[in-house]
Amino acid sequence: MSERHGHHHAHGEHGHEGHAGHHGHAGHEPDLDWREMAEALETEAELYADGVRLMLGWLDEVLNTTGGGSPERVLDVGSGPGINTTLLAEAFPEAQVVAVDGSPELLERAAHHAERLGLADRISTRRAELPQDAAGLGRAGLVWSSRVVHHVGDQQQALKALAGAVEDGGALAVVEGGLSARYLPRDIGFGRPGLATRLEALREEWFTRMRDGLPGLVSVVEHWPALLAEAGLRPVGSRTFLTEIRDPLPAAVRRHVHGQLTRSRERLAEELESDDLATLDRLLDEDSPEGVLHRPDLFLLTANTVHAAVRDPS
Ligand SMILES: C[S@@+](CC[C@H](N)C(=O)[O-])C[C@H]1O[C@@H](n2cnc3c(N)ncnc32)[C@H](O)[C@@H]1O
């Protein structure tokens, strides 16, 4: 199911996985890497905010039709720096919203962000690790978890833990999957056409290696509605929101794409053919008019999917 509007985010997702949250740091300068990753997550969430607003509008309808009504309490599990948390607070004005994450640093950013927007009285933060700490979170009329479950070795167990926090008449919404982001035309005037597809294939392998490294890994068919049903809820649908940003392209999009391609280059340097590496280097050249920071044909196009399920009142 696809709705052609909205700006939502990141299955670029795969682009950001490595940040590894609180699980570790990627390079030689952990603090710098950490800050960069937090800022990249923030920028990404901001670029996709319109799409998230549309997702939340749909969830509002879902809650109205299933009798849940406007939630008084919302959990944003795996909130990261809390951009979505503030969107949840705006979409559900009667709710107290809790940003939950395993990373205290990101929660600190979430608290600052809430304060900046004057939402500090409605947003709190809570450190917790999924799945083991979920039982202590209490119940909520809406449990939202965007791009988090795939960080957990046993995804079914993670969904069961999230489902356990859904009150009667409430909903669980999980953002997973969608389509990888595209930034450039097929032929960019140099290099071999089709770079995006080759990068995507290598990123899928990288993603599998990332998951293989997670503790307690369990393979499941990633059929989200079925996994939500197995977690004891009633699936009510999946919706996909397209993000398309073109002319005039904000500088933030250029920096975001530059960051995504830089991460791909770092992670995939061993696997990429040398001609593709050379193409990436030209695209990443900050001074060149051919680079993504300056070229006129750059855009951001991606799609993200939210899967929802409800707990029918007993
Ligand atoms: C890709 S980010 C998504 C951030 C935000 N929800 C969004 O969609 O923009 C994943 C977040 O989940 C958190 N996380 C990953 N594994 C977790 C776990 N097992 N328990 C709690 N938080 C976790 C990370 O710290 C990170 O903030």
Coordinates of C-alpha atoms and ligand atoms in Angstrom, one line a residue:
M1 CA 0.0 0.0 0.0
S2 CA 1.5 3.3 -0.9
E3 CA 0.5 6.8 -0.4
R4 CA 2.1 9.3 -2.6
H5 CA 2.9 12.2 -0.4
G6 CA 4.8 12.9 2.6
H7 CA 8.3 13.0 3.5
H8 CA 9.3 10.3 5.4
H9 CA 12.5 8.7 6.1
A10 CA 15.0 6.4 6.0
H11 CA 15.1 3.1 5.0
G12 CA 18.3 5.0 4.4
E13 CA 17.9 3.1 7.4
H14 CA 20.4 0.7 6.1
G15 CA 22.5 3.7 5.7
H16 CA 22.5 4.4 9.4
E17 CA 22.6 1.1 10.9
G18 CA 26.2 1.1 11.8
H19 CA 25.8 3.9 14.3
A20 CA 25.1 0.9 16.6
G21 CA 23.6 3.2 19.1
H22 CA 25.0 2.5 22.5
H23 CA 26.5 -0.7 21.3
G24 CA 29.7 0.8 20.3
H25 CA 31.6 3.3 18.2
A26 CA 32.8 2.9 14.8
G27 CA 36.2 4.5 14.4
H28 CA 39.3 5.9 16.0
E29 CA 37.8 8.9 17.6
P30 CA 34.7 7.6 19.4
D31 CA 33.5 10.9 20.7
L32 CA 33.6 12.6 17.3
D33 CA 32.0 9.6 15.6
W34 CA 29.4 9.5 18.2
R35 CA 28.5 13.2 17.8
E36 CA 28.5 12.8 14.0
M37 CA 26.2 9.8 14.2
A38 CA 23.8 11.6 16.6
E39 CA 23.7 14.6 14.3
A40 CA 23.2 12.4 11.3
L41 CA 20.2 10.7 13.0
E42 CA 18.8 14.1 13.9
T43 CA 19.2 15.5 10.4
E44 CA 17.7 12.4 8.9
A45 CA 14.7 12.4 11.2
E46 CA 14.1 16.1 10.4
L47 CA 14.2 15.5 6.7
Y48 CA 11.6 12.8 7.1
A49 CA 9.4 14.6 9.6
D50 CA 6.6 15.3 7.1
G51 CA 6.2 11.6 6.4
V52 CA 6.2 10.7 10.1
R53 CA 3.4 13.3 10.6
L54 CA 1.4 11.5 7.9
M55 CA 2.1 8.2 9.6
L56 CA 0.9 9.6 12.9
G57 CA -2.3 11.0 11.2
W58 CA -3.0 7.5 10.0
L59 CA -2.4 6.0 13.5
D60 CA -4.8 8.5 15.0
E61 CA -7.5 7.3 12.6
V62 CA -6.6 3.7 13.5
L63 CA -7.0 4.4 17.2
N64 CA -10.3 6.2 16.6
T65 CA -11.7 3.3 14.6
T66 CA -10.6 0.6 17.1
G67 CA -11.9 2.5 20.1
G68 CA -8.6 3.4 21.6
G69 CA -9.2 7.1 21.1
S70 CA -6.5 9.7 21.7
P71 CA -3.8 8.2 23.8
E72 CA -2.9 9.6 27.2
R73 CA 0.5 8.0 27.2
V74 CA 2.8 7.3 24.3
L75 CA 6.1 5.4 24.3
D76 CA 8.7 6.2 21.7
V77 CA 10.9 3.1 22.0
G78 CA 14.4 3.6 20.5
S79 CA 13.7 7.3 20.2
G80 CA 17.3 8.2 19.4
P81 CA 17.7 12.0 19.6
G82 CA 14.0 12.4 20.0
I83 CA 12.8 14.2 16.8
N84 CA 10.0 11.7 16.4
T85 CA 9.2 12.1 20.1
T86 CA 8.3 15.7 19.6
L87 CA 6.2 14.9 16.5
L88 CA 4.3 12.3 18.7
A89 CA 3.7 15.0 21.3
E90 CA 2.3 17.4 18.6
A91 CA 0.2 14.7 17.0
F92 CA -1.3 13.5 20.3
P93 CA -1.8 16.7 22.3
E94 CA -3.4 14.9 25.3
A95 CA -0.5 12.5 25.7
Q96 CA 2.5 12.4 27.9
V97 CA 5.3 11.0 25.7
V98 CA 8.2 9.0 27.0
A99 CA 11.4 8.8 24.9
V100 CA 12.9 5.4 25.6
D101 CA 16.4 4.4 24.4
G102 CA 19.4 2.4 25.5
S103 CA 21.7 5.3 24.9
P104 CA 21.8 8.0 27.7
E105 CA 23.6 10.4 25.3
L106 CA 20.8 10.3 22.8
L107 CA 18.2 10.6 25.5
E108 CA 20.0 13.8 26.7
R109 CA 19.7 15.2 23.2
A110 CA 16.0 14.2 23.1
A111 CA 15.4 16.1 26.4
H112 CA 17.2 19.2 25.0
H113 CA 15.2 19.0 21.8
A114 CA 11.9 18.8 23.8
E115 CA 12.9 21.8 25.8
R116 CA 13.8 23.8 22.8
L117 CA 10.3 23.2 21.4
G118 CA 8.6 24.1 24.6
L119 CA 7.5 20.5 25.1
A120 CA 9.5 19.6 28.2
D121 CA 6.4 19.3 30.4
R122 CA 5.0 16.6 28.1
I123 CA 8.1 14.7 27.2
S124 CA 10.2 12.7 29.6
T125 CA 13.1 10.3 28.9
R126 CA 13.8 6.8 30.2
R127 CA 16.7 4.6 29.7
A128 CA 15.8 1.1 28.9
E129 CA 17.1 -1.8 26.8
L130 CA 14.8 -3.8 24.6
P131 CA 13.6 -6.5 25.2
Q132 CA 14.7 -7.0 28.8
D133 CA 13.6 -3.7 30.3
A134 CA 10.3 -3.3 28.4
A135 CA 8.2 -4.8 31.3
G136 CA 9.2 -1.8 33.5
L137 CA 7.9 0.8 31.0
G138 CA 4.3 0.5 32.0
R139 CA 1.5 0.6 29.5
A140 CA 0.6 3.1 26.8
G141 CA -2.2 3.8 24.4
L142 CA 0.4 4.0 21.6
V143 CA 3.7 2.3 21.5
W144 CA 5.8 3.6 18.6
S145 CA 9.1 2.1 17.6
S146 CA 10.8 3.3 14.5
R147 CA 13.8 1.5 13.0
V148 CA 14.8 -0.2 16.2
V149 CA 13.5 -3.8 16.2
H150 CA 16.0 -4.8 13.5
H151 CA 18.8 -3.9 16.0
V152 CA 17.6 -6.6 18.3
G153 CA 18.8 -10.2 17.8
D154 CA 15.4 -11.8 18.5
Q155 CA 13.0 -9.5 16.6
Q156 CA 9.9 -11.6 17.6
Q157 CA 10.9 -11.3 21.2
A158 CA 11.4 -7.6 20.8
L159 CA 7.9 -7.3 19.4
K160 CA 6.4 -9.3 22.2
A161 CA 8.1 -7.0 24.7
L162 CA 6.7 -3.9 22.8
A163 CA 3.2 -5.5 22.6
G164 CA 3.3 -6.1 26.3
A165 CA 3.3 -2.4 26.8
V166 CA 0.1 -1.8 24.7
E167 CA -3.0 -1.1 26.8
D168 CA -6.4 -2.5 25.9
G169 CA -7.7 -0.6 22.8
G170 CA -4.2 0.7 22.2
A171 CA -1.8 0.2 19.2
L172 CA 1.8 -0.7 18.4
A173 CA 3.3 0.9 15.4
V174 CA 6.6 -0.4 14.1
V175 CA 8.6 1.4 11.3
E176 CA 10.6 -1.2 9.4
G177 CA 11.4 -1.7 5.7
G178 CA 10.4 0.4 2.8
L179 CA 12.6 1.2 -0.2
S180 CA 16.3 2.3 -0.2
A181 CA 16.9 6.0 -0.8
R182 CA 17.9 7.2 -4.3
Y183 CA 19.9 10.4 -4.8
L184 CA 21.0 10.6 -8.4
P185 CA 20.0 9.9 -11.9
R186 CA 21.1 6.5 -13.4
D187 CA 23.8 8.1 -15.5
I188 CA 25.6 10.9 -13.7
G189 CA 28.1 11.7 -16.5
F190 CA 31.0 9.6 -15.2
G191 CA 31.5 6.1 -13.9
R192 CA 29.4 3.0 -14.6
P193 CA 25.6 3.7 -14.5
G194 CA 23.8 1.8 -11.8
L195 CA 26.0 2.6 -8.8
A196 CA 23.0 3.0 -6.5
T197 CA 21.9 -0.6 -7.2
R198 CA 25.3 -2.0 -6.6
L199 CA 25.7 0.0 -3.4
E200 CA 22.3 -1.3 -2.3
A201 CA 23.2 -4.9 -2.9
L202 CA 26.4 -4.5 -0.9
R203 CA 24.6 -2.7 1.9
E204 CA 22.1 -5.6 2.2
E205 CA 25.1 -7.9 2.8
W206 CA 26.6 -5.4 5.2
F207 CA 23.2 -5.3 7.0
T208 CA 23.1 -9.1 7.2
R209 CA 26.6 -9.1 8.7
M210 CA 25.5 -6.4 11.2
R211 CA 22.6 -8.6 12.3
D212 CA 24.8 -11.7 12.4
G213 CA 26.9 -9.9 15.0
L214 CA 23.9 -9.3 17.3
P215 CA 23.7 -11.3 20.5
G216 CA 20.9 -13.9 20.6
L217 CA 20.3 -13.7 16.9
V218 CA 17.2 -15.5 15.7
S219 CA 16.2 -15.6 12.0
V220 CA 12.6 -15.0 11.3
V221 CA 10.6 -14.3 8.1
E222 CA 10.4 -10.5 8.4
H223 CA 6.7 -10.5 7.7
W224 CA 5.8 -7.8 10.1
P225 CA 2.1 -8.2 10.3
A226 CA 2.5 -11.9 11.0
L227 CA 5.2 -11.2 13.7
L228 CA 2.8 -8.6 15.3
A229 CA 0.0 -11.2 15.3
E230 CA 2.4 -13.7 16.9
A231 CA 3.1 -11.0 19.6
G232 CA -0.6 -11.2 20.5
L233 CA -2.0 -8.2 18.7
R234 CA -4.3 -7.8 15.8
P235 CA -2.6 -6.3 12.7
V236 CA -4.5 -3.5 11.1
G237 CA -2.4 -2.7 8.1
S238 CA 0.9 -1.4 6.8
R239 CA 1.3 2.0 5.1
T240 CA 4.2 3.4 3.1
F241 CA 5.1 7.0 2.8
L242 CA 7.2 8.5 0.1
T243 CA 9.7 11.2 0.7
E244 CA 10.7 13.2 -2.3
I245 CA 12.7 16.4 -2.0
R246 CA 13.9 18.1 -5.1
D247 CA 14.4 21.7 -6.2
P248 CA 15.1 23.8 -4.3
L249 CA 17.2 21.3 -2.5
P250 CA 18.0 22.3 1.1
A251 CA 21.6 22.3 2.1
A252 CA 20.7 19.8 4.8
V253 CA 19.8 17.2 2.1
R254 CA 23.1 17.7 0.4
R255 CA 24.9 17.2 3.7
H256 CA 22.8 14.2 4.5
V257 CA 23.5 12.5 1.2
H258 CA 27.2 13.3 1.6
G259 CA 27.1 11.7 5.0
Q260 CA 25.3 8.6 3.8
L261 CA 27.7 8.1 0.9
T262 CA 30.7 8.7 3.1
R263 CA 29.4 5.9 5.4
S264 CA 28.8 3.6 2.5
R265 CA 32.3 4.3 1.2
E266 CA 33.8 3.5 4.7
R267 CA 31.8 0.3 5.2
L268 CA 32.0 -1.1 1.7
A269 CA 35.5 0.0 0.6
E270 CA 36.6 -3.7 0.6
E271 CA 33.7 -4.9 -1.5
L272 CA 33.3 -2.1 -4.0
E273 CA 35.0 -2.4 -7.4
S274 CA 37.7 0.2 -7.9
D275 CA 35.9 2.1 -10.6
D276 CA 32.9 2.5 -8.2
L277 CA 35.2 3.7 -5.4
A278 CA 36.6 6.3 -7.8
T279 CA 33.1 7.4 -8.7
L280 CA 32.2 7.7 -5.0
D281 CA 35.3 9.8 -4.4
R282 CA 34.3 12.2 -7.1
L283 CA 30.9 12.5 -5.7
L284 CA 32.3 13.1 -2.2
D285 CA 34.8 15.7 -3.3
E286 CA 33.6 18.8 -1.4
D287 CA 35.0 21.3 -3.8
S288 CA 34.0 19.8 -7.1
P289 CA 30.9 21.0 -9.0
E290 CA 30.4 17.2 -9.8
G291 CA 30.2 16.4 -6.1
V292 CA 26.9 15.9 -4.2
L293 CA 27.4 19.1 -2.3
H294 CA 27.1 21.1 -5.5
R295 CA 25.7 19.1 -8.5
P296 CA 22.2 20.3 -9.7
D297 CA 20.7 16.8 -10.3
L298 CA 20.8 15.7 -6.7
F299 CA 17.5 14.7 -5.0
L300 CA 16.2 12.6 -2.1
L301 CA 13.7 9.9 -2.9
T302 CA 12.8 7.1 -0.5
A303 CA 9.9 5.3 1.1
N304 CA 9.2 4.1 4.6
T305 CA 6.7 1.6 5.9
V306 CA 4.8 1.6 9.2
H307 CA 3.1 -1.6 10.4
A308 CA 0.3 -1.2 13.0
A309 CA -1.5 -3.6 15.2
V310 CA -4.0 -3.2 18.0
R311 CA -4.9 -4.8 21.3
D312 CA -8.6 -5.3 21.2
P313 CA -10.4 -4.3 24.4
S314 CA -11.1 -7.5 26.3
Ligands
LIG1 C1 18.2 3.9 13.7 S1 18.0 4.6 15.3 C2 16.3 5.2 15.1 C3 16.0 6.4 15.9 C4 14.6 7.0 15.7 N1 13.6 6.0 16.3 C5 14.2 7.3 14.3 O1 13.5 6.5 13.6 O2 14.7 8.3 13.7 C6 17.9 3.3 16.4 C7 17.8 3.7 17.9 O3 17.5 2.5 18.7 C8 18.3 2.5 19.8 N2 18.4 1.1 20.1 C9 19.0 0.1 19.4 N3 18.9 -1.1 20.0 C10 18.2 -0.9 21.2 C11 17.7 -1.7 22.2 N4 18.0 -3.0 22.2 N5 17.1 -1.2 23.3 C12 16.8 0.2 23.3 N6 17.2 1.0 22.3 C13 17.9 0.5 21.3 C14 19.6 3.1 19.4 O4 20.3 3.7 20.5 C15 19.1 4.2 18.5 O5 18.8 5.4 19.1

